[in-house]
Amino acid sequence: MTRSLLAAGAAAALMLTGSACGLGSTGTGSEGSVSRVPELAPDQEVSIVFESYNFGQAGAWTDTFNELIAAFEKEHPNITVTAQKPQGNSANPATDTISSLQSQLTAGSPPDVVQLGFSDLDFTINELKALPLDDLVGRDAVQANFDGARHPYAPSARTLGDWEGKTYGVPFVFSTPMLYVNKKLFTEAGLDPEQPPTTWAEVRDAAQAIDRRTGKDGVYVDCLTKTAKDWCFQALVRSHGGTVISDDRTRLTFAEKPSIDVVRFMRDMVREGIMPNRTQTQAVESFARGDLGMILESSAIQGMFLQGAGDAWELGAAAMPSFEGKQAVPTNSGAALFVFAQDPAKQRAAWELIKFLTSERAYTTIATKIGYLPLRTGLVEDPGGLESWAADNPYLAPNLAQLEHLEPWVSMPGPSYLQIRDGMMQAVENAVFQGAGPAEALRSAQQEASALLPGGER
Amino acid sequence: MTIDDAVGEPRVRRLGGHLVLGVLSLACVFPVYWLYATSVRAPGDVYSLSVLPWPLSTASYADAFAKNDVLGMLLNTGVVAVFSALGQLLVALLAAYAFVAWRFPLQRLLYLMFVGTWLVPFQATMLPNYVLLSRLGLLETLAGVIVPTLCSALGVLLLREHLAGFPKELLDAARMDGRSSWSTLWLVVVPALRPALAALGILLAITAWNEYFWPAMVLQRSNAVVQLGLRSFMGTEGNDWGPLMATAGLACLPVLVLYLVLQRHIVNAFVRSGLK
């Protein structure tokens, strides 16, 4: 009797707390082609929601974006924009973007414009069904936006949100991997701070010198842990002539010789004691404190390094180093703007917002106030644009120069793309920092991850 | 002659015990000290590892106030904590009174259902709750943060246990005096339960003050409560430690003050609930 009462009580309690079943599916976006949306009538009132992880960070990020939204609303008095950050509880709101969008799609009310990372590109388009802008507003309008009023997008940037020949996302903000150096430690180690290393062999020599002569750590490469994600690991592998996935996206290739060699090289620096065995946060803060000679890091972190340096030491920056005799191939981290609006009027308003946020005017504001790279690179030579800002920013030149050889951060395919990516990076981390054999770790991770590819055996 | 000497416990052992306790308390206090120490470092020293922050600076506090409406957040969090705790107390009091004062059909089953909700993890209920709030139009409001917390199984359980030990004769006497059950509750039961209600109220208010996950779900467009405000100093471009620690320090203050003033009640609350 007691047992049946208990069972009935438990069952009823479950009913009381509501049923979560049936809420797990995603992909309420449109299938196939989307019809062209008409222009808005001048007096047609529309309100849209813009979701961006930039609103999750107080200070310059939120303030700058609020300023831009206010300017947009002034220019388009009939469109009201509500800004929001992704929902979720991660310390870094940028990691909540996809789950936030999924839960809002489930509730039937996705935000109309969403800022999503390039690592999620395949999933965003094929599973969450972001709308193809080429169909929505016409390919000519999309290309005209890339061409801009005066300054076009950098050629390598304009196709980053494309999928099978159509543009789905307009690349918005991104950064590239840069080699930041502590000029004070370089001088103390007898190195020339104005000639930072250009190859990985030189990085290793410089790190040894710093370690030996100053007692501080030599170098940290923030591309080798699960937390770092895979964007700059992909850059390292491609700089060494390899890939992490085949061009037709059916086969993983991160356990082939170029990747193994990269992982082995990095592992050896850890073994030698010139690369500290640290987490991402520890390493970034150690560099900001002045206790680390060099760090390969996203240009987005630069502000934090400058704050840490203060008057205590001087920050220097160089392009991502290359492997001997090969061209360095940087990749981009960052995000593009996608449309998920379901109503035609909102879809048109969403496109108007995207055009505004990627305009010359918006990039000028974003670059000067937040420090992001302007994707309309001509702005840095425009006296009415960012010329004076660029002149005051000595770290910009190597960053812009890298755009020439930039290749996209390739997203992994299928619904299990995050497990594939994380499995690969866990293997890299285990090999570099935890003593696992590089070839064995990568091969076993690749074998496991291959089963997660679409059509893979599970 | 002390009792210890009488039972022959060696002095060294007592000293050892105190030493262990001292080290443990230092380990507990140190992170809190580090929080306040970082919050008063000059912006350029935020990454410094020196134990004593010098020179002292209020720049991080000024920065936090400039970037976020810290006072507004503290006020909102206070409102959430107070209403959430009062609401839970009221629901728990009424439910516990009903379970103890009357005999009715399915009583045991209903009680088990209350207790059963305690066993269902928050993660299982959060999506249905979210969808419900969305339909009620309560997303992005403080009410949306408070309402789903109003029924506390813990509160019902604790108050029912307390009331079970309440002398039935008093209830009967009140009834014979012609009191309605409503006035019996407020004039006879509540005064006798005051210590338990105070202890439980404090416990619930502190829990609501510290709550992070649920407000993060409901309040997507603002950082209306202070625990969300803290997160706004962390992000893709690194963590802004100075204002983050300054805001965290301010968020801890009300709880610390409450603790200092009501230390005995709070310890009681934890002991009574069997939680920590």
XYZ file of C-alpha atoms in Angstrom:
734
model
C 0.000 0.000 0.000
C 2.724 2.413 1.019
C 4.718 1.506 -2.043
C 1.814 2.083 -4.420
C 1.061 5.371 -2.704
C 4.681 6.389 -3.120
C 4.627 5.462 -6.784
C 1.375 7.336 -7.328
C 2.772 10.337 -5.450
C 5.917 10.357 -7.550
C 3.932 10.069 -10.767
C 1.597 12.850 -9.747
C 4.540 15.008 -8.717
C 6.003 14.577 -12.167
C 2.679 15.665 -13.656
C 2.552 18.637 -11.318
C 5.944 19.826 -12.426
C 4.874 19.752 -16.032
C 5.921 17.667 -18.941
C 9.020 18.568 -20.885
C 8.446 15.892 -23.482
C 8.001 16.907 -27.063
C 9.958 20.084 -26.608
C 13.249 18.721 -27.813
C 12.897 19.082 -31.558
C 14.328 22.030 -33.425
C 14.231 23.321 -36.927
C 10.960 25.137 -37.313
C 12.641 27.338 -39.891
C 11.561 27.253 -43.498
C 12.471 24.449 -45.859
C 13.820 24.986 -49.349
C 13.623 28.342 -51.039
C 12.093 31.406 -49.469
C 10.045 33.926 -51.387
C 11.253 37.484 -51.917
C 10.046 39.870 -49.242
C 8.501 43.195 -50.308
C 9.894 46.550 -49.237
C 8.277 48.122 -46.180
C 5.797 50.923 -46.756
C 7.099 54.149 -45.156
C 4.380 54.125 -42.502
C 4.446 50.360 -41.871
C 5.253 49.797 -38.196
C 7.434 46.747 -37.502
C 9.163 45.583 -34.368
C 11.980 43.051 -34.404
C 14.209 41.322 -31.867
C 17.998 41.296 -32.272
C 19.924 38.709 -30.276
C 23.648 39.209 -29.877
C 26.152 38.000 -27.307
C 27.612 41.503 -27.314
C 24.677 42.547 -25.145
C 25.874 40.084 -22.527
C 28.968 42.139 -21.790
C 28.706 45.419 -19.908
C 30.707 48.460 -20.896
C 31.845 49.282 -24.425
C 30.066 46.299 -25.993
C 26.559 46.918 -24.717
C 26.907 50.706 -24.921
C 28.182 50.693 -28.513
C 25.458 48.349 -29.705
C 22.761 50.323 -27.921
C 24.097 53.449 -29.607
C 23.963 51.753 -33.020
C 20.418 50.487 -32.452
C 19.324 53.988 -31.445
C 20.885 55.411 -34.614
C 19.143 52.739 -36.683
C 15.763 53.508 -35.140
C 16.275 57.193 -35.854
C 17.012 56.387 -39.479
C 14.055 53.957 -39.685
C 11.375 55.472 -37.438
C 8.901 52.729 -38.392
C 11.159 49.898 -37.137
C 11.548 49.181 -33.423
C 14.430 46.953 -32.359
C 14.484 45.058 -29.073
C 17.982 43.933 -28.182
C 18.711 40.879 -26.081
C 21.589 38.633 -25.097
C 21.413 34.853 -25.503
C 19.659 33.186 -22.623
C 21.666 30.725 -20.618
C 24.046 30.652 -17.728
C 27.522 30.296 -19.206
C 30.166 32.707 -18.050
C 30.774 33.501 -21.708
C 27.449 34.435 -23.377
C 28.919 33.607 -26.796
C 28.744 29.917 -25.886
C 24.998 30.140 -25.201
C 23.976 31.349 -28.654
C 22.846 28.076 -30.205
C 21.040 26.630 -27.188
C 19.283 29.961 -26.686
C 18.090 30.023 -30.285
C 16.991 26.391 -30.070
C 14.844 26.983 -26.997
C 13.225 30.052 -28.532
C 12.539 28.146 -31.754
C 10.929 25.498 -29.577
C 8.743 28.096 -27.903
C 7.786 29.276 -31.414
C 9.232 32.774 -31.133
C 12.801 32.940 -32.422
C 14.571 36.303 -32.450
C 14.478 37.955 -35.886
C 18.188 38.708 -36.299
C 20.796 36.599 -34.525
C 24.570 36.907 -34.259
C 26.055 33.400 -34.461
C 29.615 32.055 -34.605
C 31.188 30.569 -37.722
C 31.820 27.284 -35.929
C 28.037 26.776 -35.908
C 27.573 27.609 -39.610
C 26.569 24.144 -40.881
C 24.173 23.578 -37.965
C 22.734 27.104 -38.241
C 21.890 26.642 -41.898
C 21.024 22.968 -42.165
C 19.443 22.217 -38.802
C 18.169 25.548 -37.473
C 17.220 26.725 -40.983
C 18.538 30.245 -41.085
C 16.935 31.987 -44.052
C 18.908 32.344 -47.304
C 19.413 36.075 -47.798
C 19.857 35.583 -51.551
C 16.257 34.358 -51.754
C 14.899 36.779 -49.187
C 16.136 40.053 -50.651
C 17.842 38.947 -53.870
C 21.442 38.148 -54.598
C 22.041 41.585 -56.122
C 20.994 43.337 -52.915
C 23.247 41.065 -50.843
C 26.233 41.678 -53.106
C 25.499 45.404 -53.214
C 25.683 45.442 -49.429
C 29.081 43.713 -49.519
C 30.277 46.271 -52.091
C 29.149 49.058 -49.787
C 28.732 52.744 -50.449
C 32.460 53.485 -50.531
C 34.399 50.593 -49.061
C 33.750 46.946 -50.006
C 34.255 43.976 -47.669
C 37.701 42.354 -47.688
C 37.455 39.643 -50.407
C 38.275 36.833 -47.964
C 35.557 38.015 -45.565
C 32.545 38.310 -47.838
C 31.891 34.602 -48.403
C 32.344 33.404 -44.804
C 28.577 33.133 -44.254
C 27.908 31.368 -47.579
C 26.679 27.820 -48.030
C 26.605 26.055 -51.396
C 26.769 29.310 -53.310
C 24.119 31.198 -51.350
C 24.667 33.834 -48.680
C 22.932 33.014 -45.383
C 24.916 35.108 -42.960
C 26.585 38.495 -43.343
C 29.990 38.288 -41.634
C 29.922 40.883 -38.917
C 32.803 40.782 -36.472
C 35.877 38.647 -36.427
C 39.394 38.374 -35.174
C 42.489 36.500 -36.308
C 45.189 34.698 -34.310
C 48.083 37.020 -33.504
C 51.408 36.479 -31.797
C 51.494 38.949 -28.902
C 54.861 39.537 -27.285
C 56.037 41.118 -24.061
C 58.699 43.551 -25.296
C 60.194 43.983 -21.823
C 60.861 40.251 -21.443
C 62.269 40.162 -24.990
C 64.778 42.855 -24.102
C 65.697 41.162 -20.812
C 66.283 37.902 -22.682
C 68.613 39.648 -25.145
C 66.129 39.387 -28.019
C 65.099 42.190 -30.352
C 61.552 43.207 -29.410
C 61.130 44.947 -32.775
C 61.805 41.684 -34.625
C 59.322 39.211 -33.175
C 59.544 35.602 -34.413
C 58.010 34.852 -37.808
C 58.345 31.048 -37.782
C 57.561 28.437 -35.162
C 61.236 27.453 -34.983
C 62.044 31.074 -34.086
C 59.227 31.082 -31.516
C 60.786 28.052 -29.889
C 64.262 29.646 -29.810
C 62.889 32.871 -28.364
C 60.876 30.961 -25.753
C 63.981 29.039 -24.718
C 65.915 32.297 -24.355
C 63.152 33.895 -22.278
C 62.863 30.817 -20.084
C 66.612 30.600 -19.551
C 67.436 34.274 -19.063
C 64.398 35.703 -17.291
C 62.986 32.682 -15.462
C 59.534 33.514 -16.888
C 57.487 31.239 -19.126
C 58.338 31.385 -22.830
C 55.197 30.990 -24.912
C 51.597 29.802 -24.747
C 49.643 28.751 -27.833
C 45.959 29.202 -27.029
C 44.762 26.804 -29.734
C 45.319 23.467 -28.069
C 42.536 22.980 -25.530
C 38.857 22.166 -25.672
C 38.067 25.569 -24.147
C 39.900 27.332 -26.986
C 37.600 25.594 -29.531
C 39.184 24.639 -32.829
C 39.438 27.863 -34.784
C 43.154 28.461 -34.441
C 44.029 24.771 -34.222
C 42.601 24.650 -37.731
C 44.889 27.568 -38.611
C 47.942 25.693 -37.273
C 47.055 22.518 -39.157
C 46.399 24.364 -42.403
C 49.609 26.328 -42.008
C 51.341 22.944 -41.970
C 49.591 21.772 -45.144
C 46.822 19.729 -43.511
C 43.095 19.934 -42.896
C 40.768 18.710 -40.158
C 38.000 17.565 -42.510
C 37.977 16.642 -46.214
C 36.771 19.213 -48.752
C 33.573 17.253 -49.439
C 32.926 17.174 -45.640
C 32.418 13.416 -45.532
C 35.682 12.368 -43.866
C 37.608 13.652 -40.843
C 41.300 14.222 -41.512
C 42.621 15.572 -38.217
C 44.608 12.425 -37.435
C 46.802 12.730 -40.538
C 50.477 13.589 -40.535
C 50.271 17.422 -40.665
C 48.053 17.562 -37.555
C 50.114 14.972 -35.722
C 53.298 16.935 -36.471
C 51.715 20.165 -35.180
C 50.566 18.479 -31.970
C 53.955 16.826 -31.503
C 55.777 20.163 -31.938
C 53.562 21.831 -29.333
C 53.826 18.857 -26.971
C 57.628 19.076 -27.190
C 57.546 22.733 -26.132
C 55.523 21.707 -23.066
C 57.969 18.915 -22.289
C 60.910 21.286 -22.605
C 59.248 23.526 -20.041
C 59.042 26.552 -22.344
C 55.230 26.344 -22.727
C 53.467 26.253 -19.346
C 50.825 23.603 -18.716
C 48.008 26.077 -18.042
C 44.350 26.610 -18.789
C 43.333 29.307 -21.226
C 42.310 31.753 -18.492
C 45.480 31.173 -16.479
C 47.666 31.723 -19.536
C 45.859 34.864 -20.690
C 46.088 36.367 -17.214
C 49.696 35.316 -16.807
C 50.513 37.164 -20.054
C 48.505 40.214 -18.958
C 50.465 40.218 -15.681
C 53.784 40.184 -17.560
C 54.820 36.642 -16.581
C 54.779 35.134 -20.075
C 56.952 36.060 -23.063
C 54.602 35.348 -25.982
C 51.056 34.166 -26.561
C 49.250 33.176 -29.754
C 45.841 34.640 -29.091
C 42.728 36.088 -30.686
C 43.100 39.760 -31.534
C 39.839 40.244 -29.632
C 41.707 39.901 -26.312
C 44.078 42.764 -27.102
C 42.259 45.276 -24.896
C 42.775 43.061 -21.874
C 46.515 42.772 -22.618
C 46.857 46.536 -22.978
C 45.083 47.044 -19.646
C 47.333 44.481 -17.974
C 50.490 45.972 -19.486
C 49.789 49.518 -18.300
C 53.128 51.141 -17.542
C 54.688 47.901 -16.329
C 55.587 46.404 -19.703
C 55.035 47.039 -23.412
C 52.865 44.981 -25.714
C 54.033 44.019 -29.185
C 52.139 42.156 -31.891
C 53.067 40.137 -34.955
C 51.287 37.995 -37.507
C 50.708 34.315 -36.792
C 54.050 32.478 -37.284
C 54.516 30.029 -40.153
C 56.077 26.610 -40.279
C 59.470 26.523 -42.009
C 59.100 27.086 -45.755
C 55.293 27.251 -45.666
C 52.779 30.100 -45.802
C 50.953 30.772 -42.535
C 47.194 30.341 -42.996
C 45.269 32.220 -40.312
C 41.604 31.469 -39.754
C 38.976 33.787 -38.382
C 37.014 33.502 -35.199
C 33.895 35.605 -34.919
C 30.310 35.738 -36.029
C 27.850 36.599 -38.767
C 24.311 37.993 -38.715
C 21.494 35.613 -39.680
C 17.760 36.097 -40.215
C 15.215 33.858 -38.462
C 12.183 36.162 -38.732
C 9.024 34.354 -39.809
C 6.866 37.295 -40.898
C 7.708 38.990 -44.263
C 7.621 42.491 -42.791
C 9.951 41.443 -39.993
C 12.216 39.714 -42.522
C 12.550 42.958 -44.465
C 13.144 44.943 -41.275
C 15.759 42.355 -40.242
C 17.611 42.880 -43.519
C 17.502 46.661 -43.026
C 19.097 46.183 -39.597
C 21.813 43.914 -41.012
C 22.591 46.458 -43.739
C 22.870 49.187 -41.133
C 25.050 47.178 -38.739
C 27.490 46.276 -41.526
C 27.604 49.760 -43.055
C 30.684 51.965 -43.193
C 29.185 54.109 -40.465
C 28.574 51.184 -38.106
C 32.044 49.711 -38.668
C 33.603 53.075 -37.904
C 31.726 53.192 -34.595
C 32.425 49.530 -33.755
C 36.149 49.736 -34.531
C 36.750 52.939 -32.593
C 34.644 52.039 -29.566
C 35.167 48.269 -29.236
C 38.306 47.733 -31.290
C 36.953 45.045 -33.609
C 38.547 44.709 -37.029
C 36.583 46.649 -39.681
C 35.662 44.128 -42.386
C 35.455 47.030 -44.822
C 39.228 47.325 -44.756
C 39.374 50.415 -46.990
C 38.060 52.411 -44.020
C 41.512 52.431 -42.417
C 42.829 54.552 -45.278
C 39.826 56.861 -45.371
C 40.480 60.222 -43.658
C 36.733 60.482 -43.046
C 36.715 56.920 -41.693
C 39.288 55.141 -39.580
C 42.575 56.585 -40.829
C 43.484 58.389 -37.617
C 42.286 55.476 -35.473
C 44.494 53.092 -37.479
C 47.469 55.416 -37.115
C 47.064 55.312 -33.318
C 46.720 51.538 -33.274
C 50.074 49.882 -33.967
C 48.614 46.405 -33.584
C 46.222 46.765 -36.497
C 48.643 46.411 -39.425
C 49.710 42.767 -38.874
C 46.073 41.874 -38.236
C 44.861 43.449 -41.483
C 47.795 41.981 -43.410
C 46.702 38.503 -42.330
C 43.342 38.904 -44.054
C 45.048 38.277 -47.392
C 45.780 34.650 -46.517
C 42.754 34.138 -44.328
C 40.810 30.912 -44.735
C 37.424 30.230 -43.147
C 37.017 28.491 -39.808
C 35.355 25.298 -41.014
C 32.360 24.150 -38.999
C 31.854 20.432 -38.409
C 28.846 18.791 -40.079
C 25.665 17.313 -38.670
C 23.722 17.633 -35.430
C 26.685 16.246 -33.433
C 29.100 18.894 -34.706
C 29.998 20.084 -31.221
C 30.858 16.581 -30.022
C 33.074 16.121 -33.077
C 34.833 19.417 -32.478
C 35.188 18.873 -28.733
C 36.384 15.288 -29.204
C 39.114 16.477 -31.547
C 40.209 19.281 -29.225
C 40.136 17.019 -26.168
C 42.518 14.671 -27.976
C 44.800 17.600 -28.844
C 44.722 18.776 -25.213
C 45.425 15.279 -23.910
C 48.406 14.929 -26.223
C 49.907 18.390 -25.678
C 49.291 18.826 -21.950
C 48.380 15.464 -20.455
C 51.065 13.173 -21.844
C 48.993 11.106 -24.314
C 50.730 10.002 -27.531
C 49.841 12.494 -30.308
C 49.234 9.947 -33.075
C 47.283 7.532 -30.862
C 45.155 10.233 -29.236
C 44.226 11.882 -32.542
C 43.531 8.578 -34.309
C 41.298 7.261 -31.602
C 39.415 10.584 -31.386
C 39.006 10.632 -35.163
C 37.663 7.092 -35.148
C 35.113 7.947 -32.474
C 34.124 11.239 -34.095
C 33.713 9.650 -37.543
C 30.734 7.727 -36.179
C 29.111 11.082 -35.361
C 29.313 12.396 -38.918
C 26.020 12.423 -40.831
C 25.708 8.909 -42.276
C 28.418 7.681 -39.905
C 27.931 4.369 -38.111
C 26.699 4.649 -34.578
C 41.468 22.224 36.904
C 39.704 22.191 33.558
C 37.554 19.395 32.267
C 40.141 18.584 29.606
C 42.837 18.141 32.208
C 40.469 16.019 34.211
C 39.969 13.566 31.368
C 43.650 13.725 30.630
C 43.490 15.001 27.061
C 46.950 16.154 26.121
C 47.352 19.867 25.541
C 49.164 19.179 22.235
C 46.111 17.452 20.858
C 43.918 20.394 21.719
C 46.394 22.751 20.093
C 46.484 20.501 17.044
C 42.719 20.657 16.823
C 42.741 24.420 16.949
C 45.491 24.541 14.364
C 43.448 22.406 11.958
C 40.390 24.561 12.577
C 42.455 27.714 12.075
C 43.868 26.480 8.762
C 40.418 25.413 7.586
C 38.876 28.762 8.449
C 41.701 30.570 6.673
C 41.046 28.412 3.608
C 37.359 29.364 3.800
C 37.957 33.070 4.333
C 40.792 33.521 1.848
C 38.678 33.528 -1.369
C 36.408 36.168 0.183
C 39.453 38.188 1.198
C 40.874 37.844 -2.334
C 37.569 39.068 -3.766
C 37.668 42.284 -1.732
C 41.440 42.645 -2.207
C 41.057 42.480 -6.010
C 38.173 44.934 -5.907
C 40.349 47.615 -4.265
C 43.439 47.156 -6.447
C 44.284 49.877 -8.973
C 43.109 48.877 -12.482
C 46.680 48.193 -13.617
C 47.283 45.837 -10.650
C 44.220 43.668 -11.156
C 46.343 40.701 -12.274
C 48.836 41.169 -9.466
C 49.367 38.214 -7.143
C 50.527 40.252 -4.149
C 48.524 39.423 -1.048
C 48.242 43.010 0.172
C 46.671 45.317 -2.401
C 48.603 48.569 -2.538
C 47.971 51.346 -3.457
C 44.268 51.072 -2.659
C 41.868 52.328 -5.296
C 38.132 52.672 -5.696
C 38.426 52.762 -9.479
C 36.898 49.294 -9.891
C 33.827 50.348 -7.918
C 33.490 53.522 -9.988
C 33.891 51.429 -13.137
C 31.203 48.970 -11.997
C 28.773 51.792 -11.240
C 29.529 53.437 -14.598
C 28.945 50.261 -16.590
C 25.975 48.847 -14.702
C 23.123 50.185 -12.622
C 24.471 48.437 -9.533
C 22.099 50.080 -7.036
C 19.088 49.224 -9.194
C 20.288 45.644 -9.407
C 20.738 45.347 -5.649
C 17.274 46.802 -5.127
C 15.706 44.399 -7.640
C 17.501 41.444 -6.109
C 16.224 42.533 -2.701
C 12.665 42.663 -4.035
C 13.034 39.186 -5.554
C 14.525 37.756 -2.351
C 11.884 39.290 -0.066
C 8.834 38.427 -2.189
C 10.105 34.975 -3.024
C 10.761 34.209 0.656
C 7.443 35.699 1.852
C 5.499 33.865 -0.857
C 7.092 30.556 -0.038
C 6.492 31.076 3.669
C 2.814 31.824 3.071
C 2.234 28.816 0.799
C 4.180 26.542 3.129
C 2.335 27.802 6.204
C -1.118 27.315 4.676
C -0.256 23.881 3.290
C 1.402 22.668 6.480
C -1.530 23.925 8.588
C -3.990 22.081 6.362
C -2.031 18.854 6.542
C -1.831 18.961 10.327
C -5.153 20.466 11.409
C -7.505 18.358 9.276
C -8.061 14.843 8.105
C -9.206 14.691 4.493
C -9.246 12.173 1.641
C -5.976 11.549 -0.213
C -4.136 13.532 2.429
C -1.118 11.286 2.399
C -0.965 11.209 -1.383
C -1.151 14.999 -1.602
C 1.608 15.324 0.943
C 3.759 12.882 -0.996
C 3.151 14.940 -4.109
C 4.520 18.024 -2.359
C 7.541 16.105 -1.194
C 7.869 14.500 -4.617
C 8.305 17.889 -6.296
C 11.401 18.297 -4.182
C 12.886 15.249 -5.863
C 12.326 16.531 -9.411
C 15.433 18.407 -10.512
C 15.054 21.998 -11.590
C 16.469 21.145 -15.015
C 13.423 18.942 -15.699
C 10.928 21.692 -14.915
C 12.694 24.669 -16.365
C 11.530 24.311 -19.980
C 7.813 23.828 -19.172
C 8.053 26.706 -16.704
C 9.693 28.853 -19.345
C 7.018 28.074 -21.943
C 4.288 28.769 -19.384
C 5.825 32.122 -18.439
C 6.116 32.952 -22.124
C 2.364 32.328 -22.562
C 1.518 34.320 -19.449
C 3.637 37.204 -20.768
C 5.832 37.178 -17.674
C 9.196 36.781 -19.386
C 11.541 39.734 -18.815
C 9.766 40.658 -15.565
C 10.742 40.272 -11.914
C 7.387 38.569 -11.396
C 8.580 35.909 -13.829
C 11.607 35.328 -11.607
C 9.514 35.135 -8.428
C 6.315 33.266 -9.361
C 7.750 29.823 -10.237
C 9.618 29.753 -6.907
C 6.544 30.409 -4.777
C 5.855 26.836 -3.775
C 8.671 25.365 -1.755
C 8.469 21.663 -0.914
C 11.211 22.209 1.649
C 9.090 24.828 3.402
C 5.997 22.619 3.495
C 8.031 19.705 4.794
C 9.737 21.698 7.531
C 6.664 23.549 8.745
C 4.564 20.388 8.734
C 7.126 18.668 10.934
C 7.086 21.661 13.283
C 3.312 21.783 13.355
C 3.076 18.046 13.987
C 4.735 18.722 17.332
C 2.265 21.508 18.093
C -0.092 20.563 20.988
C -3.456 19.527 19.543
C -5.100 20.711 22.777
C -4.336 24.305 21.912
C -6.084 23.976 18.571
C -9.067 22.309 20.245
C -9.183 25.003 22.915
C -9.191 27.716 20.245
C -12.038 25.953 18.463
C -14.036 25.694 21.702
C -13.490 29.409 22.204
C -15.296 29.886 18.918
C -12.300 30.888 16.858
C -12.476 30.198 13.128
C -9.672 28.103 11.688
C -8.340 31.221 9.927
C -8.007 33.231 13.137
C -6.632 30.161 14.946
C -3.877 30.042 12.343
C -2.873 33.684 12.747
C -3.485 34.153 16.464
C -2.482 30.780 17.883
C -0.294 28.890 15.425
C 1.834 31.633 13.838
C 3.030 33.216 17.116
C 4.113 29.810 18.343
C 5.889 29.073 15.069
C 7.703 32.389 14.883
C 11.243 31.032 15.418
C 10.773 28.371 12.773
C 9.227 30.865 10.345
C 12.070 33.332 10.908
C 14.713 30.679 10.387
C 13.058 29.333 7.251
C 12.448 32.845 5.892
C 16.112 33.746 6.211
C 17.166 30.542 4.520
C 14.755 31.097 1.626
C 15.718 34.761 1.233
C 19.433 33.941 1.046
C 18.748 31.210 -1.520
C 16.656 33.601 -3.621
C 19.303 36.336 -3.335
C 21.991 33.994 -4.641
C 19.868 32.465 -7.414
C 21.504 32.751 -10.802
C 20.255 30.082 -13.168
C 16.549 30.890 -13.282
C 16.910 34.696 -13.548
C 19.380 34.035 -16.383
C 16.602 32.178 -18.218
C 13.854 34.717 -17.602
C 15.683 38.039 -17.873
C 17.218 37.935 -21.299
C 17.006 41.612 -22.097
C 18.425 43.103 -18.948
C 20.706 42.401 -16.041
C 18.021 43.312 -13.545
C 19.382 41.191 -10.699
C 22.879 41.445 -9.350
C 23.938 37.858 -10.018
C 23.308 38.491 -13.733
C 25.089 41.820 -13.509
C 28.173 39.917 -12.381
C 28.165 37.862 -15.527
C 28.085 40.945 -17.690
C 31.715 41.538 -16.778
C 32.710 38.223 -18.318
C 32.789 37.487 -22.010
C 34.500 36.572 -25.237
C 37.010 39.351 -24.908
C 38.190 38.295 -21.468
C 36.982 39.005 -17.970
C 36.816 42.476 -16.493
C 38.037 41.405 -13.047
C 38.059 44.808 -11.290
C 34.358 45.731 -11.633
C 33.422 42.042 -11.479
C 34.976 41.709 -8.022
C 33.616 45.096 -6.929
C 30.057 44.071 -7.842
C 30.529 40.629 -6.292
C 31.750 42.309 -3.111
C 28.643 44.505 -3.014
C 26.408 41.505 -3.740
C 27.906 39.652 -0.762
C 27.460 42.573 1.641
C 23.715 42.271 2.365
C 24.069 38.558 3.044
C 27.132 39.153 5.236
C 25.310 41.891 7.191
C 22.229 39.694 7.543
C 24.499 36.951 8.781
C 26.246 39.128 11.336
C 22.973 40.493 12.710
C 21.025 37.255 12.716
C 23.838 34.760 13.147
C 22.003 32.629 15.721
C 18.830 32.386 13.622
C 20.727 31.465 10.480
C 22.708 28.710 12.157
C 19.412 27.509 13.590
C 17.870 27.570 10.142
C 20.562 25.388 8.684
C 20.479 23.007 11.649
C 16.690 22.712 11.518
C 16.626 22.097 7.789
C 19.448 19.609 7.902
C 20.978 21.433 4.916
C 24.085 23.410 4.395
